[in-house]
PDB file of C-alpha atoms in Angstrom:
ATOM      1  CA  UNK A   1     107.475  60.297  13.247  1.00  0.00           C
ATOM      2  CA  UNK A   2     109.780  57.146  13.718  1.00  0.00           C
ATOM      3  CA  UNK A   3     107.753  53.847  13.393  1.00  0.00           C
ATOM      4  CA  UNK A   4     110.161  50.785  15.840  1.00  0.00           C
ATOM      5  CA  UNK A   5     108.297  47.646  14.843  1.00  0.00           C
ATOM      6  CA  UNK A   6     109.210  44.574  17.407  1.00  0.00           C
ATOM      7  CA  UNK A   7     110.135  41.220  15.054  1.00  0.00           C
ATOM      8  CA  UNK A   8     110.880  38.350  17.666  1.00  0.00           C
ATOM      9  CA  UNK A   9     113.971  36.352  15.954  1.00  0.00           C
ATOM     10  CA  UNK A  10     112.296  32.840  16.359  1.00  0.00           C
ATOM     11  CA  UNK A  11     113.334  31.874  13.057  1.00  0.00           C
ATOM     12  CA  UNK A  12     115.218  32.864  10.072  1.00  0.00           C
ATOM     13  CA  UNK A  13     112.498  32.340   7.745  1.00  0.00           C
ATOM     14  CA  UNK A  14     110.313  35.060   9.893  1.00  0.00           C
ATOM     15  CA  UNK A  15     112.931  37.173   9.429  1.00  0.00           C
ATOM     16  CA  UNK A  16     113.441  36.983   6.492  1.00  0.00           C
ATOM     17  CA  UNK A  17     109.677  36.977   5.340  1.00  0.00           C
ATOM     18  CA  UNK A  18     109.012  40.403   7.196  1.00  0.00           C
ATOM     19  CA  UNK A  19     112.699  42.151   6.986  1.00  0.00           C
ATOM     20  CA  UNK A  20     111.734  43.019   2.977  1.00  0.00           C
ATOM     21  CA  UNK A  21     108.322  44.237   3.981  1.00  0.00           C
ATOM     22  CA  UNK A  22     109.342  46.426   6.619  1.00  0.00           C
ATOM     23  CA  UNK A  23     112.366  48.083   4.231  1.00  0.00           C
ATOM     24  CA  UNK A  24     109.891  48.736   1.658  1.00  0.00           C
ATOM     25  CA  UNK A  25     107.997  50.901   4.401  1.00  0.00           C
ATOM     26  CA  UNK A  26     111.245  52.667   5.874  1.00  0.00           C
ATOM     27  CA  UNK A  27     110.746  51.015   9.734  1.00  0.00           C
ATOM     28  CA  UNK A  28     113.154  50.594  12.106  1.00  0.00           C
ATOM     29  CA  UNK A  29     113.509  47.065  14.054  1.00  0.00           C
ATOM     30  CA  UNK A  30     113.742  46.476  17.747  1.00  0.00           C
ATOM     31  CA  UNK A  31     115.136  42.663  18.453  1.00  0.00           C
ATOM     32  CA  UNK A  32     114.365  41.771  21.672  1.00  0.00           C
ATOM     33  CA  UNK A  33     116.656  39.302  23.746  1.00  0.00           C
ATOM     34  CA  UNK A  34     114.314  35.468  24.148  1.00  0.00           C
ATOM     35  CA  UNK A  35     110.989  37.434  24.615  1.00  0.00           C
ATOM     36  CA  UNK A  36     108.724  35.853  27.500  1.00  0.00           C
ATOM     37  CA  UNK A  37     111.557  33.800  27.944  1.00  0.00           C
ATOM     38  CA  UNK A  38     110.955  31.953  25.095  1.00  0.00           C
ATOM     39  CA  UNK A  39     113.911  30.332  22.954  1.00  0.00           C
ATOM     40  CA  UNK A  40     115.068  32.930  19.843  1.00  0.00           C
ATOM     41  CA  UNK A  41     118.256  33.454  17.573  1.00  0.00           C
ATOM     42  CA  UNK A  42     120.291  35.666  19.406  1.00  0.00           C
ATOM     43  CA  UNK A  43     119.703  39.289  19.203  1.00  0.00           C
ATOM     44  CA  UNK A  44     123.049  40.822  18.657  1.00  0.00           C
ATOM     45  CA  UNK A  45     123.768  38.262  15.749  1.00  0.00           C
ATOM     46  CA  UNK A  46     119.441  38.983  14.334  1.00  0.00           C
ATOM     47  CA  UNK A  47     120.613  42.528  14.757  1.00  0.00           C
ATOM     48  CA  UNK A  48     123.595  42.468  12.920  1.00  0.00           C
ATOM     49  CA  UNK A  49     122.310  40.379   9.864  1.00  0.00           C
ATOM     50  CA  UNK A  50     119.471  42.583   9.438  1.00  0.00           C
ATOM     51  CA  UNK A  51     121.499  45.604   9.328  1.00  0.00           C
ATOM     52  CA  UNK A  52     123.802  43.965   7.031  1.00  0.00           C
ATOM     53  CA  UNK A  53     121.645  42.408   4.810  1.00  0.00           C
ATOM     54  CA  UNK A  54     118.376  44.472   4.408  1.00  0.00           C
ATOM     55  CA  UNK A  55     120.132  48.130   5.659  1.00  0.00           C
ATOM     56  CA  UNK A  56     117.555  48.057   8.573  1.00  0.00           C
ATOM     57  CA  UNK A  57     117.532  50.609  11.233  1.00  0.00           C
ATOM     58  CA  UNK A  58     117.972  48.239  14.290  1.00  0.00           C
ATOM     59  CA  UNK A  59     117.734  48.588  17.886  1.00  0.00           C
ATOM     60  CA  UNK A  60     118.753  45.382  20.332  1.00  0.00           C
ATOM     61  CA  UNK A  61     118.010  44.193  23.569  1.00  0.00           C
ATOM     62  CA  UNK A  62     120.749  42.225  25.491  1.00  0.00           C
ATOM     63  CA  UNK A  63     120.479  40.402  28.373  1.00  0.00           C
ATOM     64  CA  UNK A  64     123.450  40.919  30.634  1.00  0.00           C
ATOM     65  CA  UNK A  65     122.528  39.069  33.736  1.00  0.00           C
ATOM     66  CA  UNK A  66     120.494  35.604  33.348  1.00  0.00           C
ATOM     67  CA  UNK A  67     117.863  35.757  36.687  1.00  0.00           C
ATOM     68  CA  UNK A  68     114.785  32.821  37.034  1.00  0.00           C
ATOM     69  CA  UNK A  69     112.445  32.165  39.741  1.00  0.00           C
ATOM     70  CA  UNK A  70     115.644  29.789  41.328  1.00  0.00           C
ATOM     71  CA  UNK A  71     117.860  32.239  41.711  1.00  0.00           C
ATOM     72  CA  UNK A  72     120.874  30.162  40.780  1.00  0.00           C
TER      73      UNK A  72
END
C-alpha cells in the first residue's frame, strides 16, 4: 500500500522539519496549490525542491485558472 501524506508549503521551515521524517518512513508527498485559499510557496517550485533535495515521491496540484466569488 502507497501512503500520499498532504504537507501544505506555508513555510520552508515546515518543510523542511517534516520532509526528513516522512523519507525516513518511505511516503510520498502531495503539495497542494494555496490550500483554502490560503497564501503558500508555490507548489511546482515545493515540489521540485523536495524531490531534489530529500528524493521524495511528489505529487502537485496546480492551479490553472484563478476563479473568486467576483468573478473578475
Amino acid at each position: 500500500m502507497e501512503i500520499i501524506i498532504e504537507l501544505p508549503a506555508f513555510s520552508k521551515k515546515t518543510i523542511d522539519k517534516f520532509a526528513e521524517k516522512l523519507k525516513e518512513r518511505n511516503f510520498d508527498v502531495f503539495v497542494p496549490e494555496n490550500p483554502a485559499g490560503r497564501p503558500a510557496l508555490l507548489a511546482a517550485v515545493t515540489g521540485t525542491y523536495l524531490r531534489t533535495k530529500y528524493e521524495l515521491g511528489v505529487y502537485v496540484s496546480l492551479r490553472l485558472l484563478d476563479v473568486n466569488l467576483l468573478h473578475a
